[in-house]
Short mmCIF file of C-alpha atoms and ligand atoms in Angstrom, two decimals:
data_model
loop_
_atom_site.label_atom_id
_atom_site.label_comp_id
_atom_site.label_asym_id
_atom_site.label_seq_id
_atom_site.Cartn_x
_atom_site.Cartn_y
_atom_site.Cartn_z
CA UNK P 870 -7.96 58.95 -8.24
CA UNK P 871 -8.96 56.87 -11.26
CA UNK P 872 -7.22 56.66 -14.62
CA UNK P 873 -8.19 54.40 -17.49
CA UNK P 874 -6.12 54.16 -20.62
CA UNK P 875 -7.33 52.41 -23.74
CA UNK P 876 -9.32 50.09 -21.49
CA UNK P 877 -10.74 47.18 -23.46
CA UNK P 878 -12.70 44.21 -22.19
CA UNK P 879 -13.76 41.26 -24.29
CA UNK P 880 -16.03 38.44 -23.16
CA UNK P 881 -15.95 35.38 -25.41
CA UNK P 882 -15.01 37.52 -28.40
CA UNK P 883 -17.67 40.17 -27.66
CA UNK P 884 -16.07 43.54 -27.08
CA UNK P 885 -17.93 45.06 -24.14
CA UNK P 886 -15.58 48.01 -23.61
CA UNK P 887 -13.61 49.41 -26.53
CA UNK P 888 -10.61 51.49 -25.63
CA UNK P 889 -11.92 53.72 -22.87
CA UNK P 890 -9.83 56.66 -21.63
CA UNK P 891 -10.91 58.38 -18.44
CA UNK P 892 -9.51 60.52 -15.69
CA UNK P 893 -11.32 61.07 -12.38
CA UNK P 894 -9.84 63.43 -9.79
CA UNK P 895 -9.98 62.87 -6.06
CA UNK P 896 -13.15 64.28 -4.53
CA UNK P 897 -15.22 64.07 -7.72
CA UNK P 898 -18.77 62.79 -7.83
CA UNK P 899 -19.76 61.14 -11.07
CA UNK P 900 -22.51 59.06 -12.54
CA UNK P 901 -21.99 56.28 -15.01
CA UNK P 902 -25.05 55.54 -17.06
CA UNK P 903 -26.08 53.66 -20.17
CA UNK P 904 -28.53 51.01 -21.27
CA UNK P 905 -28.71 47.67 -19.55
CA UNK P 906 -25.84 45.56 -20.80
CA UNK P 907 -23.80 48.62 -21.81
CA UNK P 908 -20.94 47.54 -19.57
CA UNK P 909 -21.35 49.72 -16.46
CA UNK P 910 -20.80 46.87 -14.02
CA UNK P 911 -17.93 45.59 -16.14
CA UNK P 912 -16.21 48.95 -15.93
CA UNK P 913 -16.58 49.02 -12.13
CA UNK P 914 -15.34 45.41 -11.86
CA UNK P 915 -12.22 46.41 -13.71
CA UNK P 916 -11.70 49.20 -11.19
CA UNK P 917 -11.75 46.89 -8.16
CA UNK P 918 -9.95 44.19 -10.14
CA UNK P 919 -12.68 41.57 -10.05
CA UNK P 920 -11.97 41.37 -13.77
CA UNK P 921 -8.76 41.91 -15.68
CA UNK P 922 -8.66 44.12 -18.76
CA UNK P 923 -8.20 42.45 -22.13
CA UNK P 924 -6.13 45.46 -23.09
CA UNK P 925 -5.14 48.81 -21.63
CA UNK P 926 -4.44 49.87 -18.06
CA UNK P 927 -6.36 50.72 -14.89
CA UNK P 928 -4.93 52.98 -12.19
CA UNK P 929 -6.69 53.54 -8.88
CA UNK P 930 -5.18 55.69 -6.12
CA UNK P 931 -1.92 55.76 -8.06
CA UNK P 932 -1.63 51.97 -8.33
CA UNK P 933 -1.97 49.90 -11.46
CA UNK P 934 -4.64 47.51 -10.22
CA UNK P 935 -4.44 44.96 -13.02
CA UNK P 936 -0.84 44.18 -12.08
CA UNK P 937 -1.00 44.16 -8.29
CA UNK P 938 0.05 41.15 -6.25
CA UNK P 939 -2.75 39.45 -4.42
CA UNK P 940 -1.73 40.91 -1.08
CA UNK P 941 -1.41 44.47 -2.38
CA UNK P 942 -4.74 44.13 -4.13
CA UNK P 943 -6.35 43.13 -0.83
CA UNK P 944 -4.87 46.22 0.81
CA UNK P 945 -6.06 48.45 -2.04
CA UNK P 946 -9.57 47.01 -1.88
CA UNK P 947 -9.72 48.07 1.76
CA UNK P 948 -9.52 51.65 0.57
CA UNK P 949 -12.41 51.20 -1.87
CA UNK P 950 -16.01 50.85 -0.76
CA UNK P 951 -17.92 48.84 -3.32
CA UNK P 952 -21.71 48.60 -3.32
CA UNK P 953 -22.28 45.51 -5.44
CA UNK P 954 -25.24 45.25 -7.77
CA UNK P 955 -25.91 41.78 -6.39
CA UNK P 956 -25.08 42.83 -2.78
CA UNK P 957 -22.59 40.00 -2.10
CA UNK P 958 -23.52 39.60 1.56
CA UNK P 959 -22.03 36.75 3.61
CA UNK P 960 -25.04 34.49 4.09
CA UNK P 961 -23.86 32.95 7.36
CA UNK P 962 -23.32 36.28 9.05
CA UNK P 963 -25.91 38.57 10.55
CA UNK P 964 -26.48 42.07 9.23
CA UNK P 965 -24.24 43.52 11.94
CA UNK P 966 -21.52 40.91 11.40
CA UNK P 967 -21.50 41.57 7.67
CA UNK P 968 -20.55 45.14 8.45
CA UNK P 969 -18.16 44.52 11.36
CA UNK P 970 -16.38 41.84 9.34
CA UNK P 971 -14.75 44.43 7.08
CA UNK P 972 -14.19 46.90 9.90
CA UNK P 973 -11.99 44.27 11.52
CA UNK P 974 -9.62 44.48 8.54
CA UNK P 975 -9.02 48.06 9.53
CA UNK P 976 -7.81 47.05 12.95
CA UNK P 977 -10.94 48.07 14.83
CA UNK P 978 -11.56 46.23 18.08
CA UNK P 979 -14.81 44.31 18.44
CA UNK P 980 -16.55 46.93 20.56
CA UNK P 981 -15.52 49.84 18.35
CA UNK P 982 -16.46 47.89 15.19
CA UNK P 983 -19.90 47.15 16.63
CA UNK P 984 -20.42 50.76 17.60
CA UNK P 985 -19.43 52.01 14.15
CA UNK P 986 -21.48 49.39 12.31
CA UNK P 987 -24.53 50.15 14.41
CA UNK P 988 -24.21 53.86 13.63
CA UNK P 989 -24.10 53.27 9.89
CA UNK P 990 -26.97 50.80 10.02
CA UNK P 991 -28.98 53.30 12.00
CA UNK P 992 -28.32 56.00 9.44
CA UNK P 993 -29.70 53.60 6.81
CA UNK P 994 -32.69 52.69 8.99
CA UNK P 995 -31.65 49.08 9.47
CA UNK P 996 -30.49 48.97 13.08
CA UNK P 997 -33.59 47.06 14.16
CA UNK P 998 -32.61 44.20 11.85
CA UNK P 999 -29.00 43.97 12.98
CA UNK P 1000 -29.20 40.35 14.13
CA UNK P 1001 -31.13 39.06 11.11
CA UNK P 1002 -29.47 36.88 8.48
CA UNK P 1003 -29.42 38.35 4.94
CA UNK P 1004 -31.72 35.65 3.55
CA UNK P 1005 -34.70 36.87 5.59
CA UNK P 1006 -34.29 40.47 4.47
CA UNK P 1007 -36.16 42.14 1.62
CA UNK P 1008 -34.20 43.18 -1.48
CA UNK P 1009 -34.11 46.80 -0.37
CA UNK P 1010 -32.95 45.83 3.11
CA UNK P 1011 -30.18 43.65 1.70
CA UNK P 1012 -29.13 46.51 -0.52
CA UNK P 1013 -28.91 48.81 2.46
CA UNK P 1014 -26.70 46.28 4.30
CA UNK P 1015 -24.41 46.24 1.27
CA UNK P 1016 -24.36 50.05 1.36
CA UNK P 1017 -23.62 50.08 5.08
CA UNK P 1018 -20.73 47.68 4.60
CA UNK P 1019 -19.23 49.83 1.86
CA UNK P 1020 -19.53 53.07 3.81
CA UNK P 1021 -18.69 51.91 7.33
CA UNK P 1022 -14.93 52.21 7.06
CA UNK P 1023 -15.08 55.62 5.39
CA UNK P 1024 -13.24 54.70 2.20
CA UNK P 1025 -11.67 57.40 0.04
CA UNK P 1026 -13.29 55.90 -3.07
CA UNK P 1027 -16.82 54.57 -3.33
CA UNK P 1028 -17.95 52.55 -6.33
CA UNK P 1029 -21.71 52.06 -6.28
CA UNK P 1030 -23.34 49.71 -8.79
CA UNK P 1031 -27.09 50.44 -9.05
CA UNK P 1032 -27.21 51.37 -5.35
CA UNK P 1033 -30.86 52.36 -5.61
CA UNK P 1034 -31.98 49.42 -7.73
CA UNK P 1035 -34.15 48.01 -4.94
CA UNK P 1036 -34.95 51.17 -3.03
CA UNK P 1037 -38.13 53.23 -3.12
CA UNK P 1038 -37.93 56.90 -4.12
CA UNK P 1039 -37.65 58.14 -0.52
CA UNK P 1040 -34.84 55.77 0.37
CA UNK P 1041 -33.08 56.52 -2.91
CA UNK P 1042 -33.21 60.22 -2.12
CA UNK P 1043 -31.84 59.62 1.34
CA UNK P 1044 -29.01 57.51 -0.02
CA UNK P 1045 -28.14 60.21 -2.49
CA UNK P 1046 -27.93 62.82 0.24
CA UNK P 1047 -25.81 60.44 2.31
CA UNK P 1048 -23.44 59.98 -0.63
CA UNK P 1049 -23.35 63.75 -1.07
CA UNK P 1050 -22.34 64.21 2.56
CA UNK P 1051 -19.56 61.69 2.15
CA UNK P 1052 -18.43 63.33 -1.07
CA UNK P 1053 -18.46 66.67 0.70
CA UNK P 1054 -16.02 65.22 3.23
CA UNK P 1055 -13.63 64.47 0.38
CA UNK P 1056 -14.40 60.96 -0.85
CA UNK P 1057 -14.50 60.21 -4.56
CA UNK P 1058 -17.79 58.66 -5.62
CA UNK P 1059 -18.76 56.86 -8.79
CA UNK P 1060 -22.33 55.68 -9.15
CA UNK P 1061 -23.41 53.38 -11.96
CA UNK P 1062 -27.13 53.70 -12.59
CA UNK P 1063 -29.77 53.72 -15.26
CA UNK P 1064 -32.19 55.51 -12.98
CA UNK P 1065 -32.74 58.88 -14.64
CA UNK P 1066 -34.52 60.24 -11.59
CA UNK P 1067 -31.26 59.84 -9.73
CA UNK P 1068 -29.34 61.69 -12.41
CA UNK P 1069 -31.80 64.50 -12.39
CA UNK P 1070 -31.93 64.75 -8.61
CA UNK P 1071 -28.31 65.70 -8.50
CA UNK P 1072 -26.33 67.63 -11.04
CA UNK P 1073 -22.94 66.00 -11.44
CA UNK P 1074 -20.45 64.84 -14.04
CA UNK P 1075 -22.11 62.05 -15.98
CA UNK P 1076 -20.63 59.46 -18.30
CA UNK P 1077 -22.83 57.70 -20.81
CA UNK P 1078 -21.64 54.31 -22.01
CA UNK P 1079 -22.82 53.25 -25.42
CA UNK P 1080 -21.51 50.43 -27.58
CA UNK P 1081 -18.39 50.07 -25.55
CA UNK P 1082 -17.38 53.71 -25.61
CA UNK P 1083 -17.97 56.80 -23.50
CA UNK P 1084 -20.48 58.56 -25.68
CA UNK P 1085 -20.97 61.56 -23.42
CA UNK P 1086 -18.90 63.02 -20.59
CA UNK P 1087 -20.26 66.16 -18.96
CA UNK P 1088 -22.93 67.64 -16.73
CA UNK P 1089 -26.49 66.31 -16.76
CA UNK P 1090 -28.83 67.00 -18.41
CA UNK P 1091 -26.69 67.47 -21.50
CA UNK K 364 -6.09 37.12 16.51
CA UNK K 365 -9.21 36.61 18.58
CA UNK K 366 -11.54 37.03 15.61
CA UNK K 367 -9.64 34.47 13.53
CA UNK K 368 -10.41 32.05 16.33
CA UNK K 369 -14.04 33.17 16.34
CA UNK K 370 -14.31 32.75 12.56
CA UNK K 371 -12.82 29.26 12.88
CA UNK K 372 -15.28 28.37 15.60
CA UNK K 373 -18.15 29.71 13.50
CA UNK K 374 -17.06 27.44 10.64
CA UNK K 375 -16.94 24.53 13.08
CA UNK K 376 -20.30 25.27 14.65
CA UNK K 377 -21.99 25.16 11.28
CA UNK K 378 -20.50 21.73 10.66
CA UNK K 379 -20.58 20.43 14.22
CA UNK K 380 -21.54 16.83 13.47
CA UNK K 381 -19.18 16.51 10.52
CA UNK K 382 -16.27 17.93 12.54
CA UNK K 383 -16.98 15.44 15.31
CA UNK K 384 -16.97 12.61 12.78
CA UNK K 385 -13.72 13.98 11.35
CA UNK K 386 -12.13 14.06 14.81
CA UNK K 387 -13.19 10.47 15.46
CA UNK K 388 -12.12 9.18 12.08
CA UNK K 389 -8.73 10.84 12.49
CA UNK K 390 -8.44 9.43 16.00
CA UNK K 391 -8.73 5.83 14.76
CA UNK K 392 -5.59 5.74 12.56
CA UNK K 393 -3.77 7.97 15.05
CA UNK K 394 -4.52 5.60 17.93
CA UNK K 395 -3.44 2.60 15.85
CA UNK K 396 -0.25 4.41 14.89
CA UNK K 397 0.48 5.07 18.57
CA UNK K 398 -0.21 1.43 19.31
CA UNK K 399 2.09 0.10 16.60
CA UNK K 400 4.80 2.52 17.69
CA UNK K 401 4.60 1.24 21.27
CA UNK K 402 4.72 -2.35 20.04
CA UNK K 403 7.80 -1.66 17.98
CA UNK K 404 9.46 -0.09 21.04
CA UNK K 405 8.51 -3.12 23.06
CA UNK K 406 10.21 -5.49 20.64
CA UNK K 407 13.48 -3.56 20.73
CA UNK K 408 15.26 -5.83 23.30
CA UNK K 409 14.60 -8.71 20.91
CA UNK K 410 16.21 -6.83 18.05
CA UNK K 411 19.35 -6.46 20.17
CA UNK K 412 19.64 -10.26 20.25
CA UNK K 413 20.66 -10.30 16.62
CA UNK K 414 23.99 -8.63 17.24
CA UNK K 415 24.82 -11.31 19.82
CA UNK K 416 24.50 -14.08 17.28
CA UNK K 417 28.15 -15.19 17.52
CA UNK K 418 28.04 -15.05 21.30
CA UNK K 419 27.47 -18.27 23.22
CA UNK K 420 26.36 -18.04 26.82
CA UNK K 421 27.78 -20.39 29.39
CA UNK K 422 26.46 -20.84 32.92
CA UNK K 423 29.06 -21.59 35.60
CA UNK K 424 28.29 -23.52 38.77
CA UNK K 425 26.77 -21.14 41.34
CA UNK K 426 29.00 -22.47 44.12
CA UNK K 427 32.22 -21.34 42.44
CA UNK K 428 33.80 -18.38 44.19
CA UNK K 429 35.33 -15.36 42.58
CA UNK K 430 38.85 -16.75 42.42
CA UNK K 431 37.68 -20.04 40.92
CA UNK K 432 35.67 -18.26 38.29
CA UNK K 433 38.51 -15.99 37.32
CA UNK K 434 40.88 -18.95 37.11
CA UNK K 435 38.43 -20.78 34.84
CA UNK K 436 38.01 -17.79 32.59
CA UNK K 437 41.77 -17.25 32.38
CA UNK K 438 42.28 -20.91 31.50
CA UNK K 439 39.76 -20.79 28.64
CA UNK K 440 41.32 -17.62 27.31
CA UNK K 441 44.73 -19.33 27.33
CA UNK K 442 43.43 -22.42 25.52
CA UNK K 443 41.42 -20.57 22.89
CA UNK K 444 43.24 -17.45 21.78
CA UNK K 445 40.43 -16.37 19.41
CA UNK K 446 37.74 -16.35 22.09
CA UNK K 447 36.62 -13.25 23.89
CA UNK K 448 35.23 -14.05 27.30
CA UNK K 449 33.34 -11.70 29.55
CA UNK K 450 31.66 -12.33 32.84
CA UNK K 451 28.26 -10.78 33.23
CA UNK K 452 27.81 -9.44 36.72
CA UNK K 453 24.85 -10.44 38.86
CA UNK K 454 22.90 -7.17 38.55
CA UNK K 455 23.15 -7.06 34.77
CA UNK K 456 22.03 -10.64 34.53
CA UNK K 457 19.08 -10.00 36.83
CA UNK K 458 18.11 -6.97 34.81
CA UNK K 459 18.22 -8.88 31.55
CA UNK K 460 16.22 -11.79 32.83
CA UNK K 461 13.65 -9.55 34.40
CA UNK K 462 12.65 -8.21 31.01
CA UNK K 463 11.22 -11.56 30.15
CA UNK K 464 10.40 -12.98 33.61
CA UNK K 465 8.83 -10.34 35.80
CA UNK K 466 8.48 -12.78 38.72
CA UNK K 467 12.25 -13.40 38.98
CA UNK K 468 12.55 -10.80 41.72
CA UNK K 469 10.41 -12.92 44.05
CA UNK K 470 12.56 -15.99 43.41
CA UNK K 471 15.76 -14.16 44.26
CA UNK K 472 14.52 -12.78 47.56
CA UNK K 473 13.80 -14.21 51.00
CA UNK K 474 14.90 -17.31 52.87
CA UNK K 475 14.46 -19.87 50.09
CA UNK K 476 15.92 -17.65 47.48
CA UNK K 477 17.58 -19.39 44.62
CA UNK K 478 21.07 -18.42 43.67
CA UNK K 479 21.73 -17.21 40.16
CA UNK K 480 24.57 -18.98 38.39
CA UNK K 481 27.35 -16.93 36.83
CA UNK K 482 26.90 -16.12 33.18
CA UNK K 483 29.89 -15.91 30.93
CA UNK K 484 29.52 -14.73 27.36
CA UNK K 485 31.98 -16.16 24.89
CA UNK K 486 32.36 -14.63 21.49
CA UNK K 487 33.88 -17.28 19.31
CA UNK K 488 34.70 -17.57 15.66
CA UNK K 489 33.10 -20.99 15.63
CA UNK K 490 30.34 -21.15 18.25
CA UNK K 491 30.23 -24.97 17.96
CA UNK K 492 33.65 -25.17 19.68
CA UNK K 493 32.16 -23.70 22.83
CA UNK K 494 29.75 -26.65 23.20
CA UNK K 495 32.63 -28.86 24.30
CA UNK K 496 32.86 -26.88 27.55
CA UNK K 497 29.71 -28.61 28.76
CA UNK K 498 31.79 -31.69 29.65
CA UNK K 499 33.78 -29.81 32.33
CA UNK K 500 32.61 -29.85 36.00
CA UNK K 501 32.54 -26.04 36.29
CA UNK K 502 29.89 -25.61 33.61
CA UNK K 503 26.26 -26.38 34.29
CA UNK K 504 24.93 -25.36 30.88
CA UNK K 505 25.97 -24.02 27.52
CA UNK K 506 23.47 -21.80 25.74
CA UNK K 507 22.15 -22.60 22.31
CA UNK K 508 24.69 -22.11 19.57
CA UNK K 509 22.08 -22.37 16.90
CA UNK K 510 21.13 -19.24 15.11
CA UNK K 511 17.94 -18.94 17.15
CA UNK K 512 19.03 -15.53 18.46
CA UNK K 513 19.67 -14.37 14.96
CA UNK K 514 16.27 -15.56 13.80
CA UNK K 515 14.55 -13.99 16.76
CA UNK K 516 16.44 -10.76 16.26
CA UNK K 517 15.73 -10.66 12.58
CA UNK K 518 12.06 -11.37 13.11
CA UNK K 519 11.86 -8.65 15.70
CA UNK K 520 13.66 -6.22 13.45
CA UNK K 521 11.37 -6.97 10.53
CA UNK K 522 8.43 -6.53 12.84
CA UNK K 523 9.75 -3.17 14.03
CA UNK K 524 10.13 -1.96 10.47
CA UNK K 525 6.75 -3.27 9.50
CA UNK K 526 5.09 -1.64 12.48
CA UNK K 527 6.91 1.60 11.69
CA UNK K 528 5.70 1.49 8.10
CA UNK K 529 2.16 0.77 9.25
CA UNK K 530 2.34 3.76 11.60
CA UNK K 531 3.40 6.00 8.73
CA UNK K 532 0.60 4.71 6.48
CA UNK K 533 -1.92 5.23 9.25
CA UNK K 534 -0.74 8.79 9.85
CA UNK K 535 -0.86 9.46 6.12
CA UNK K 536 -4.48 8.34 6.05
CA UNK K 537 -5.27 10.67 8.95
CA UNK K 538 -3.60 13.46 6.94
CA UNK K 539 -5.67 12.62 3.87
CA UNK K 540 -8.85 12.65 5.91
CA UNK K 541 -8.10 16.12 7.21
CA UNK K 542 -7.02 17.36 3.77
CA UNK K 543 -10.15 16.01 2.10
CA UNK K 544 -12.36 17.59 4.69
CA UNK K 545 -10.72 20.99 4.28
CA UNK K 546 -10.88 20.60 0.51
CA UNK K 547 -14.65 20.11 0.75
CA UNK K 548 -15.05 22.99 3.18
CA UNK K 549 -13.08 25.34 0.93
CA UNK K 550 -15.28 24.50 -2.04
CA UNK K 551 -18.44 24.74 0.04
CA UNK K 552 -17.37 28.24 1.01
CA UNK K 553 -16.14 29.33 -2.42
CA UNK K 554 -18.83 32.03 -2.69
CA UNK K 555 -17.95 33.45 0.68
CA UNK K 556 -14.24 33.35 -0.12
CA UNK K 557 -14.97 35.37 -3.27
CA UNK K 558 -16.84 37.98 -1.27
CA UNK K 559 -14.13 38.10 1.38
CA UNK K 560 -11.52 38.73 -1.30
CA UNK K 561 -13.64 41.47 -2.88
CA UNK K 562 -13.98 43.36 0.38
CA UNK K 563 -10.25 43.24 1.05
CA UNK K 564 -9.51 40.08 3.01
CA UNK K 565 -5.88 39.01 2.74
CA UNK K 566 -4.94 35.39 2.13
CA UNK K 567 -4.10 34.86 5.77
CA UNK K 568 -7.45 36.28 6.84
CA UNK K 569 -9.15 33.87 4.44
CA UNK K 570 -7.11 30.81 5.35
CA UNK K 571 -6.63 31.13 9.08
CA UNK K 572 -10.25 30.29 10.02
CA UNK K 573 -9.97 27.04 8.06
CA UNK K 574 -6.74 26.20 9.85
CA UNK K 575 -8.43 26.85 13.20
CA UNK K 576 -11.44 24.82 12.11
CA UNK K 577 -9.13 21.90 11.32
CA UNK K 578 -6.98 22.34 14.41
CA UNK K 579 -9.74 21.89 16.96
CA UNK K 580 -10.95 18.48 15.67
CA UNK K 581 -7.24 17.59 15.36
CA UNK K 582 -6.54 18.24 19.02
CA UNK K 583 -9.68 16.32 20.00
CA UNK K 584 -8.49 13.49 17.75
CA UNK K 585 -5.11 13.57 19.53
CA UNK K 586 -6.79 13.19 22.92
CA UNK K 587 -9.11 10.44 21.72
CA UNK K 588 -6.19 8.67 20.03
CA UNK K 589 -4.19 8.74 23.28
CA UNK K 590 -7.05 7.03 25.09
CA UNK K 591 -7.43 4.52 22.24
CA UNK K 592 -3.73 3.69 22.12
CA UNK K 593 -3.62 3.32 25.90
CA UNK K 594 -6.56 0.92 25.76
CA UNK K 595 -5.06 -1.21 22.97
CA UNK K 596 -1.71 -1.46 24.75
CA UNK K 597 -3.50 -2.34 27.97
CA UNK K 598 -5.32 -5.20 26.20
CA UNK K 599 -2.07 -6.58 24.80
CA UNK K 600 -0.37 -6.13 28.16
CA UNK K 601 -3.06 -8.17 29.91
CA UNK K 602 -2.64 -10.98 27.40
CA UNK K 603 1.16 -10.92 27.56
CA UNK K 604 1.26 -10.75 31.34
CA UNK K 605 -0.97 -13.80 31.51
CA UNK K 606 1.78 -15.74 29.73
CA UNK K 607 4.27 -14.44 32.24
CA UNK K 608 6.23 -12.21 29.92
CA UNK K 609 6.98 -8.58 30.46
CA UNK K 610 4.19 -6.50 29.01
CA UNK K 611 4.46 -3.49 26.70
CA UNK K 612 3.87 -0.23 28.54
CA UNK K 613 2.07 2.91 27.45
CA UNK K 614 4.78 5.57 27.35
CA UNK K 615 3.40 8.85 28.82
CA UNK K 616 5.08 10.89 26.09
CA UNK K 617 2.73 9.19 23.64
CA UNK K 618 -0.06 11.53 24.84
CA UNK K 619 2.06 14.54 23.90
CA UNK K 620 3.00 12.88 20.60
CA UNK K 621 -0.64 12.14 19.72
CA UNK K 622 -1.72 15.70 20.50
CA UNK K 623 1.30 16.99 18.60
CA UNK K 624 0.26 14.91 15.60
CA UNK K 625 -3.32 16.16 16.12
CA UNK K 626 -2.01 19.73 15.81
CA UNK K 627 0.55 19.29 13.04
CA UNK K 628 -1.37 16.97 10.69
CA UNK K 629 -4.52 19.06 10.19
CA UNK K 630 -2.50 22.27 10.10
CA UNK K 631 -0.25 20.89 7.39
CA UNK K 632 -3.29 19.45 5.63
CA UNK K 633 -5.04 22.84 5.78
CA UNK K 634 -2.04 24.77 4.50
CA UNK K 635 -1.26 22.32 1.72
CA UNK K 636 -4.90 22.05 0.60
CA UNK K 637 -5.47 25.79 0.68
CA UNK K 638 -2.27 26.47 -1.22
CA UNK K 639 -3.33 23.97 -3.87
CA UNK K 640 -6.71 25.61 -4.20
CA UNK K 641 -5.53 29.17 -3.75
CA UNK K 642 -7.59 30.28 -6.70
CA UNK K 643 -10.93 29.05 -5.38
CA UNK K 644 -13.27 31.99 -5.22
CA UNK K 645 -11.05 34.18 -7.31
CA UNK K 646 -13.09 36.33 -9.63
CA UNK K 647 -11.09 36.65 -12.81
N1 LIG E 2087 -18.60 37.07 -16.90
C1 LIG E 2087 -19.15 37.38 -18.09
N2 LIG E 2087 -19.03 36.53 -19.13
C2 LIG E 2087 -19.58 36.83 -20.34
N3 LIG E 2087 -20.24 37.96 -20.59
C3 LIG E 2087 -20.38 38.86 -19.59
C4 LIG E 2087 -19.84 38.61 -18.29
N4 LIG E 2087 -20.13 39.67 -17.51
C5 LIG E 2087 -20.84 40.52 -18.27
N5 LIG E 2087 -20.98 40.05 -19.52
C6 LIG E 2087 -21.66 40.73 -20.63
O1 LIG E 2087 -21.15 42.02 -20.71
C7 LIG E 2087 -22.18 42.94 -21.04
C8 LIG E 2087 -22.14 44.08 -20.06
O2 LIG E 2087 -22.51 43.63 -18.80
P1 LIG E 2087 -22.62 44.58 -17.56
O3 LIG E 2087 -23.01 43.76 -16.37
O4 LIG E 2087 -21.37 45.35 -17.43
O5 LIG E 2087 -23.80 45.53 -17.97
P2 LIG E 2087 -24.46 46.71 -17.18
O6 LIG E 2087 -24.26 47.94 -17.96
O7 LIG E 2087 -23.98 46.72 -15.77
O8 LIG E 2087 -25.99 46.32 -17.22
P3 LIG E 2087 -27.13 46.49 -16.08
O9 LIG E 2087 -27.60 47.89 -16.22
O10 LIG E 2087 -28.18 45.54 -16.53
O11 LIG E 2087 -26.54 46.17 -14.80
C9 LIG E 2087 -23.48 42.16 -21.01
O12 LIG E 2087 -23.87 41.94 -22.34
C10 LIG E 2087 -23.13 40.87 -20.35
O13 LIG E 2087 -23.85 39.82 -20.92
MG1 LIG E 2088 -24.73 46.28 -13.97
#
């Protein structure tokens, strides 16, 4: 599902990622961890092509993402559900519209998109806020909208960047079990986090980023 | 399809007042362009005068009958081999005069109707030679041989070109208005465009709402411009009619043309602007 070869990313001469090689099979669940600033978000951004590698290659779902045309990239991104660390909600759209907006790309009619979005929001305990604008929501609520948007169209690959950063322990646990369900149905899931409680709550393949390299790749705890 | 329209409307709703101002400010140059176009159409009969510059018009006595007229024409043709003479029939003459004197119809009708003299057009190498015909009893008047027709025609032609150029400049300014507005809107929404790209929106999904948002003020501008052009032409018509000349008319197709311009201009402006700023909101 994911293949990285000699992936290198440099920002203003600072090497954030130094020649990373990685293979992730379809249906895997893995954690990506490391200190703040280790480059977790950067690695995920390279996967959904929000950044281009300084060197090396990135393959997702069999396609080399750093060389895709704009149109093909758009189509590929529709197969990836990204939970952004900074949420990236459309500020002029309501909670429900933020979710239905992407469902529309998948050809869903208005009514069906609303039904599906409502279901996901309900599962995340946000259905009562469906007509609110993102700016009036708490951090945790905004995060859950971002999660709902990423999960609503049942993508085959989910990239989650600190998905529990603003959630309390209960909500974090619930999210984890939701992600497990989805993984059980066959989706590949990659969660970037520095929340050790999360790592311990669920035994899974874990990558530790340190000084631009994958320092550890295996089950957790080591 | 429907949701593109909805997205466009949502963009518009957020900027309701500005879109209204855009529609009005596009309508002004568009109305003026329609007005200048109608004026240039109106001056077309004058332009035609220019090509008649070597033609001298001669009026024959109205009491002459057909045979007498033909004999006279034949005689002139015999005497001046380089002249080309042609008799203008009554209907054509009436039609021509009516362009400039709308009340002619009333003079030609009823009991005390006046009789139109016969008009003969003579194309001569040297128009001055024709003046001598005025001495003969058959001729009541010889038209001006001066280059007044040429001057009038030239003036009218220059005016037509000038008005055409002004129309183009006015339409260009309407285009720039629309393009500038879309430019601003695109930059105002750069963050949202970034997010849309990240969640898989294609270029057409990103651009279409802006096109719709430009199209609606454009169509409104087209309607407003039609009304404006109609009003301006009406004002000129009132003034011209008061002098007794035939007034310019508002051609009905101008409404379609204004709306057409209202559709095409902002659409072109949107597409051009968005293509120029295709990278706005791109993340790398
Ligand atoms: N656009 C950018 N320009 C310059 N430097 C950047 C840019 N994006 C990230 N960096 C740098 O790259 C390093 C890694 O950032 P990244 O966001 O990937 O860290 P992270 O592991 O996700 O951290 P956190 O746990 O705090 O989210 C940081 O030092 C950051 O300053
Ligand atoms: Mg991060």
